[in-house]
Amino acid sequence: MSMMSGSERIISNLLATRTGQELSETRSWRIGSALSGIFREKGISNIDQLVCMLDEPDQAMLSQQVVEALLNNETYFFRDRAMFAHCADHILPEIAERNAASRKLSILCAGCSTGQEAHSLAMTFLDQSARWQGWDIELVGLDVSHSAIAAARAAVYSQFEVQRGLSVAQMLTHFRETPLGWEASSELQRMTQFRVHNLLMPIPGEPKFDLILCRNVLLYFDQDTRKRALSRLLKSLNPKGWLMLGAGETISDRSLPLEQSDAAVNLYRRAE
């Protein structure tokens, strides 16, 4: 088993302090490759030099660069198709029935990265436009990464990104090709909003979300941090609202007011 150097541990602690994410010793190999761009930009060659720079005054921007470089922003459109199919066929119809009087529906994508998950949900609604006509639908994406949120708001994706998860028909229906890449349609962009937010901090406002997706985020938290993040999310989840986690993520804390609804898609329901 590889052991972290002192400098690697300092960088790991910086990430944990800012985001709650753990960079374990088994994942320490990522540090050098993740920070290589910063090394080139700063004209340095190793992590020890970077740590010395971070120790200098007025290095808040460099600290943020380091943290963002270490975050795992892996995502793609319609990631885990079974989950999106379950949403379209079961969860959304149930919410629609429950909210028939208000005709309002709110979904939160926690740890939304560069926006593909939220835009995939928006496509799901647009592809069923007759069913959702007259509804007020809110899709909110939150992520701790400033650069990821900027990309989500821009909603311009490379050829590789749009081909990863989208059919040709979906590309041509919901995106247009520009000199900068494939830009999401105005309808998609109107349906989505993105904000920088740390999941360890309270989410402003009263509980309002009918469905919260927090997939492949808790994997990087230790047990105590995971409980804190889940508690924050639950405070923003409507009574009887749904919480969907990523494959392989579990909730071991039985004190949380959650009941597992469908293990196949890692779906839970608020029990109060």
PDB file of N, CA, C and O in Angstrom, residues 2-48:
ATOM      1  N   SER A   2       0.584   2.174  -0.898  1.00  0.00           N
ATOM      2  CA  SER A   2       1.377   3.399  -0.974  1.00  0.00           C
ATOM      3  C   SER A   2       1.054   4.305   0.201  1.00  0.00           C
ATOM      4  O   SER A   2      -0.070   4.330   0.694  1.00  0.00           O
ATOM      5  N   MET A   3       2.074   5.006   0.640  1.00  0.00           N
ATOM      6  CA  MET A   3       1.904   5.929   1.755  1.00  0.00           C
ATOM      7  C   MET A   3       2.005   7.359   1.238  1.00  0.00           C
ATOM      8  O   MET A   3       2.830   7.661   0.376  1.00  0.00           O
ATOM      9  N   MET A   4       1.160   8.233   1.752  1.00  0.00           N
ATOM     10  CA  MET A   4       1.212   9.629   1.350  1.00  0.00           C
ATOM     11  C   MET A   4       2.446  10.308   1.919  1.00  0.00           C
ATOM     12  O   MET A   4       2.832  10.063   3.064  1.00  0.00           O
ATOM     13  N   SER A   5       3.030  11.183   1.116  1.00  0.00           N
ATOM     14  CA  SER A   5       4.101  12.028   1.625  1.00  0.00           C
ATOM     15  C   SER A   5       3.481  13.146   2.451  1.00  0.00           C
ATOM     16  O   SER A   5       2.255  13.346   2.442  1.00  0.00           O
ATOM     17  N   GLY A   6       4.324  13.901   3.128  1.00  0.00           N
ATOM     18  CA  GLY A   6       3.814  15.019   3.920  1.00  0.00           C
ATOM     19  C   GLY A   6       3.094  16.041   3.058  1.00  0.00           C
ATOM     20  O   GLY A   6       2.026  16.555   3.433  1.00  0.00           O
ATOM     21  N   SER A   7       3.646  16.335   1.879  1.00  0.00           N
ATOM     22  CA  SER A   7       3.020  17.316   0.984  1.00  0.00           C
ATOM     23  C   SER A   7       1.690  16.798   0.445  1.00  0.00           C
ATOM     24  O   SER A   7       0.712  17.549   0.332  1.00  0.00           O
ATOM     25  N   GLU A   8       1.636  15.507   0.120  1.00  0.00           N
ATOM     26  CA  GLU A   8       0.383  14.928  -0.362  1.00  0.00           C
ATOM     27  C   GLU A   8      -0.684  14.985   0.725  1.00  0.00           C
ATOM     28  O   GLU A   8      -1.863  15.242   0.443  1.00  0.00           O
ATOM     29  N   ARG A   9      -0.285  14.779   1.950  1.00  0.00           N
ATOM     30  CA  ARG A   9      -1.251  14.823   3.047  1.00  0.00           C
ATOM     31  C   ARG A   9      -1.780  16.248   3.235  1.00  0.00           C
ATOM     32  O   ARG A   9      -2.967  16.439   3.536  1.00  0.00           O
ATOM     33  N   ILE A  10      -0.938  17.242   3.067  1.00  0.00           N
ATOM     34  CA  ILE A  10      -1.382  18.636   3.168  1.00  0.00           C
ATOM     35  C   ILE A  10      -2.422  18.935   2.086  1.00  0.00           C
ATOM     36  O   ILE A  10      -3.464  19.550   2.353  1.00  0.00           O
ATOM     37  N   ILE A  11      -2.149  18.486   0.866  1.00  0.00           N
ATOM     38  CA  ILE A  11      -3.095  18.696  -0.231  1.00  0.00           C
ATOM     39  C   ILE A  11      -4.397  17.948   0.031  1.00  0.00           C
ATOM     40  O   ILE A  11      -5.502  18.471  -0.196  1.00  0.00           O
ATOM     41  N   SER A  12      -4.284  16.727   0.538  1.00  0.00           N
ATOM     42  CA  SER A  12      -5.473  15.938   0.855  1.00  0.00           C
ATOM     43  C   SER A  12      -6.313  16.622   1.925  1.00  0.00           C
ATOM     44  O   SER A  12      -7.549  16.670   1.838  1.00  0.00           O
ATOM     45  N   ASN A  13      -5.656  17.170   2.938  1.00  0.00           N
ATOM     46  CA  ASN A  13      -6.376  17.869   4.014  1.00  0.00           C
ATOM     47  C   ASN A  13      -7.052  19.135   3.498  1.00  0.00           C
ATOM     48  O   ASN A  13      -8.139  19.498   3.969  1.00  0.00           O
ATOM     49  N   LEU A  14      -6.414  19.805   2.543  1.00  0.00           N
ATOM     50  CA  LEU A  14      -7.024  20.998   1.945  1.00  0.00           C
ATOM     51  C   LEU A  14      -8.326  20.633   1.250  1.00  0.00           C
ATOM     52  O   LEU A  14      -9.355  21.305   1.417  1.00  0.00           O
ATOM     53  N   LEU A  15      -8.305  19.542   0.497  1.00  0.00           N
ATOM     54  CA  LEU A  15      -9.515  19.092  -0.191  1.00  0.00           C
ATOM     55  C   LEU A  15     -10.604  18.722   0.808  1.00  0.00           C
ATOM     56  O   LEU A  15     -11.766  19.100   0.644  1.00  0.00           O
ATOM     57  N   ALA A  16     -10.244  18.002   1.856  1.00  0.00           N
ATOM     58  CA  ALA A  16     -11.226  17.573   2.853  1.00  0.00           C
ATOM     59  C   ALA A  16     -11.833  18.767   3.585  1.00  0.00           C
ATOM     60  O   ALA A  16     -13.043  18.804   3.847  1.00  0.00           O
ATOM     61  N   THR A  17     -10.995  19.735   3.920  1.00  0.00           N
ATOM     62  CA  THR A  17     -11.476  20.912   4.645  1.00  0.00           C
ATOM     63  C   THR A  17     -12.452  21.716   3.797  1.00  0.00           C
ATOM     64  O   THR A  17     -13.474  22.198   4.292  1.00  0.00           O
ATOM     65  N   ARG A  18     -12.135  21.874   2.514  1.00  0.00           N
ATOM     66  CA  ARG A  18     -12.969  22.698   1.637  1.00  0.00           C
ATOM     67  C   ARG A  18     -14.243  21.999   1.168  1.00  0.00           C
ATOM     68  O   ARG A  18     -15.264  22.645   0.970  1.00  0.00           O
ATOM     69  N   THR A  19     -14.170  20.689   0.956  1.00  0.00           N
ATOM     70  CA  THR A  19     -15.294  20.000   0.316  1.00  0.00           C
ATOM     71  C   THR A  19     -15.843  18.821   1.108  1.00  0.00           C
ATOM     72  O   THR A  19     -16.918  18.311   0.774  1.00  0.00           O
ATOM     73  N   GLY A  20     -15.107  18.345   2.106  1.00  0.00           N
ATOM     74  CA  GLY A  20     -15.525  17.146   2.820  1.00  0.00           C
ATOM     75  C   GLY A  20     -15.081  15.860   2.149  1.00  0.00           C
ATOM     76  O   GLY A  20     -15.254  14.771   2.694  1.00  0.00           O
ATOM     77  N   GLN A  21     -14.517  15.954   0.956  1.00  0.00           N
ATOM     78  CA  GLN A  21     -14.118  14.759   0.219  1.00  0.00           C
ATOM     79  C   GLN A  21     -12.775  14.245   0.708  1.00  0.00           C
ATOM     80  O   GLN A  21     -11.839  15.012   0.907  1.00  0.00           O
ATOM     81  N   GLU A  22     -12.702  12.940   0.853  1.00  0.00           N
ATOM     82  CA  GLU A  22     -11.470  12.293   1.293  1.00  0.00           C
ATOM     83  C   GLU A  22     -10.656  11.836   0.089  1.00  0.00           C
ATOM     84  O   GLU A  22     -11.212  11.311  -0.882  1.00  0.00           O
ATOM     85  N   LEU A  23      -9.359  12.059   0.165  1.00  0.00           N
ATOM     86  CA  LEU A  23      -8.440  11.528  -0.831  1.00  0.00           C
ATOM     87  C   LEU A  23      -7.580  10.500  -0.110  1.00  0.00           C
ATOM     88  O   LEU A  23      -6.555  10.836   0.477  1.00  0.00           O
ATOM     89  N   SER A  24      -8.048   9.282  -0.100  1.00  0.00           N
ATOM     90  CA  SER A  24      -7.390   8.236   0.680  1.00  0.00           C
ATOM     91  C   SER A  24      -6.025   7.902   0.108  1.00  0.00           C
ATOM     92  O   SER A  24      -5.695   8.270  -1.030  1.00  0.00           O
ATOM     93  N   GLU A  25      -5.243   7.167   0.896  1.00  0.00           N
ATOM     94  CA  GLU A  25      -3.904   6.788   0.453  1.00  0.00           C
ATOM     95  C   GLU A  25      -3.958   5.929  -0.808  1.00  0.00           C
ATOM     96  O   GLU A  25      -3.068   6.004  -1.653  1.00  0.00           O
ATOM     97  N   THR A  26      -4.999   5.144  -0.968  1.00  0.00           N
ATOM     98  CA  THR A  26      -5.111   4.312  -2.170  1.00  0.00           C
ATOM     99  C   THR A  26      -5.419   5.131  -3.415  1.00  0.00           C
ATOM    100  O   THR A  26      -5.259   4.646  -4.532  1.00  0.00           O
ATOM    101  N   ARG A  27      -5.875   6.376  -3.222  1.00  0.00           N
ATOM    102  CA  ARG A  27      -6.161   7.258  -4.353  1.00  0.00           C
ATOM    103  C   ARG A  27      -5.152   8.404  -4.462  1.00  0.00           C
ATOM    104  O   ARG A  27      -5.333   9.316  -5.261  1.00  0.00           O
ATOM    105  N   SER A  28      -4.094   8.351  -3.686  1.00  0.00           N
ATOM    106  CA  SER A  28      -3.122   9.447  -3.701  1.00  0.00           C
ATOM    107  C   SER A  28      -2.378   9.554  -5.029  1.00  0.00           C
ATOM    108  O   SER A  28      -1.809  10.598  -5.344  1.00  0.00           O
ATOM    109  N   TRP A  29      -2.407   8.456  -5.815  1.00  0.00           N
ATOM    110  CA  TRP A  29      -1.750   8.486  -7.123  1.00  0.00           C
ATOM    111  C   TRP A  29      -2.352   9.555  -8.043  1.00  0.00           C
ATOM    112  O   TRP A  29      -1.706  10.037  -8.969  1.00  0.00           O
ATOM    113  N   ARG A  30      -3.609   9.954  -7.769  1.00  0.00           N
ATOM    114  CA  ARG A  30      -4.282  10.944  -8.611  1.00  0.00           C
ATOM    115  C   ARG A  30      -3.697  12.346  -8.445  1.00  0.00           C
ATOM    116  O   ARG A  30      -3.850  13.187  -9.329  1.00  0.00           O
ATOM    117  N   ILE A  31      -3.063  12.603  -7.329  1.00  0.00           N
ATOM    118  CA  ILE A  31      -2.683  13.976  -7.008  1.00  0.00           C
ATOM    119  C   ILE A  31      -1.765  14.559  -8.062  1.00  0.00           C
ATOM    120  O   ILE A  31      -2.007  15.658  -8.590  1.00  0.00           O
ATOM    121  N   GLY A  32      -0.693  13.847  -8.401  1.00  0.00           N
ATOM    122  CA  GLY A  32       0.267  14.378  -9.363  1.00  0.00           C
ATOM    123  C   GLY A  32      -0.344  14.646 -10.721  1.00  0.00           C
ATOM    124  O   GLY A  32      -0.146  15.729 -11.301  1.00  0.00           O
ATOM    125  N   SER A  33      -1.112  13.700 -11.244  1.00  0.00           N
ATOM    126  CA  SER A  33      -1.717  13.880 -12.566  1.00  0.00           C
ATOM    127  C   SER A  33      -2.785  14.976 -12.550  1.00  0.00           C
ATOM    128  O   SER A  33      -2.886  15.769 -13.490  1.00  0.00           O
ATOM    129  N   ALA A  34      -3.567  15.034 -11.470  1.00  0.00           N
ATOM    130  CA  ALA A  34      -4.617  16.048 -11.384  1.00  0.00           C
ATOM    131  C   ALA A  34      -4.047  17.462 -11.323  1.00  0.00           C
ATOM    132  O   ALA A  34      -4.655  18.407 -11.820  1.00  0.00           O
ATOM    133  N   LEU A  35      -2.880  17.590 -10.708  1.00  0.00           N
ATOM    134  CA  LEU A  35      -2.288  18.916 -10.519  1.00  0.00           C
ATOM    135  C   LEU A  35      -1.262  19.267 -11.580  1.00  0.00           C
ATOM    136  O   LEU A  35      -0.642  20.346 -11.515  1.00  0.00           O
ATOM    137  N   SER A  36      -1.087  18.416 -12.574  1.00  0.00           N
ATOM    138  CA  SER A  36      -0.046  18.651 -13.575  1.00  0.00           C
ATOM    139  C   SER A  36      -0.246  19.962 -14.325  1.00  0.00           C
ATOM    140  O   SER A  36       0.718  20.652 -14.669  1.00  0.00           O
ATOM    141  N   GLY A  37      -1.495  20.315 -14.589  1.00  0.00           N
ATOM    142  CA  GLY A  37      -1.768  21.577 -15.284  1.00  0.00           C
ATOM    143  C   GLY A  37      -1.331  22.780 -14.457  1.00  0.00           C
ATOM    144  O   GLY A  37      -0.811  23.771 -15.009  1.00  0.00           O
ATOM    145  N   ILE A  38      -1.552  22.710 -13.151  1.00  0.00           N
ATOM    146  CA  ILE A  38      -1.116  23.795 -12.262  1.00  0.00           C
ATOM    147  C   ILE A  38       0.407  23.849 -12.216  1.00  0.00           C
ATOM    148  O   ILE A  38       1.003  24.936 -12.212  1.00  0.00           O
ATOM    149  N   PHE A  39       1.064  22.690 -12.209  1.00  0.00           N
ATOM    150  CA  PHE A  39       2.532  22.669 -12.237  1.00  0.00           C
ATOM    151  C   PHE A  39       3.048  23.432 -13.459  1.00  0.00           C
ATOM    152  O   PHE A  39       3.958  24.265 -13.354  1.00  0.00           O
ATOM    153  N   ARG A  40       2.467  23.138 -14.625  1.00  0.00           N
ATOM    154  CA  ARG A  40       2.910  23.806 -15.861  1.00  0.00           C
ATOM    155  C   ARG A  40       2.648  25.304 -15.798  1.00  0.00           C
ATOM    156  O   ARG A  40       3.499  26.121 -16.175  1.00  0.00           O
ATOM    157  N   GLU A  41       1.456  25.653 -15.328  1.00  0.00           N
ATOM    158  CA  GLU A  41       1.085  27.069 -15.272  1.00  0.00           C
ATOM    159  C   GLU A  41       2.008  27.857 -14.350  1.00  0.00           C
ATOM    160  O   GLU A  41       2.389  29.003 -14.656  1.00  0.00           O
ATOM    161  N   LYS A  42       2.392  27.261 -13.237  1.00  0.00           N
ATOM    162  CA  LYS A  42       3.207  27.952 -12.240  1.00  0.00           C
ATOM    163  C   LYS A  42       4.712  27.761 -12.458  1.00  0.00           C
ATOM    164  O   LYS A  42       5.521  28.333 -11.722  1.00  0.00           O
ATOM    165  N   GLY A  43       5.080  26.952 -13.444  1.00  0.00           N
ATOM    166  CA  GLY A  43       6.491  26.739 -13.711  1.00  0.00           C
ATOM    167  C   GLY A  43       7.190  25.940 -12.636  1.00  0.00           C
ATOM    168  O   GLY A  43       8.369  26.169 -12.333  1.00  0.00           O
ATOM    169  N   ILE A  44       6.482  24.982 -12.038  1.00  0.00           N
ATOM    170  CA  ILE A  44       7.073  24.130 -11.003  1.00  0.00           C
ATOM    171  C   ILE A  44       6.991  22.686 -11.468  1.00  0.00           C
ATOM    172  O   ILE A  44       6.323  22.379 -12.471  1.00  0.00           O
ATOM    173  N   SER A  45       7.644  21.791 -10.733  1.00  0.00           N
ATOM    174  CA  SER A  45       7.731  20.415 -11.206  1.00  0.00           C
ATOM    175  C   SER A  45       7.222  19.377 -10.217  1.00  0.00           C
ATOM    176  O   SER A  45       7.133  18.200 -10.561  1.00  0.00           O
ATOM    177  N   ASN A  46       6.880  19.792  -8.992  1.00  0.00           N
ATOM    178  CA  ASN A  46       6.450  18.771  -8.037  1.00  0.00           C
ATOM    179  C   ASN A  46       5.542  19.366  -6.961  1.00  0.00           C
ATOM    180  O   ASN A  46       5.406  20.589  -6.825  1.00  0.00           O
ATOM    181  N   ILE A  47       4.959  18.459  -6.198  1.00  0.00           N
ATOM    182  CA  ILE A  47       3.968  18.843  -5.200  1.00  0.00           C
ATOM    183  C   ILE A  47       4.585  19.586  -4.021  1.00  0.00           C
ATOM    184  O   ILE A  47       3.942  20.439  -3.405  1.00  0.00           O
ATOM    185  N   ASP A  48       5.853  19.296  -3.720  1.00  0.00           N
ATOM    186  CA  ASP A  48       6.516  20.000  -2.618  1.00  0.00           C
ATOM    187  C   ASP A  48       6.614  21.495  -2.911  1.00  0.00           C
ATOM    188  O   ASP A  48       6.383  22.332  -2.025  1.00  0.00           O
TER     189      ASP A  48
END
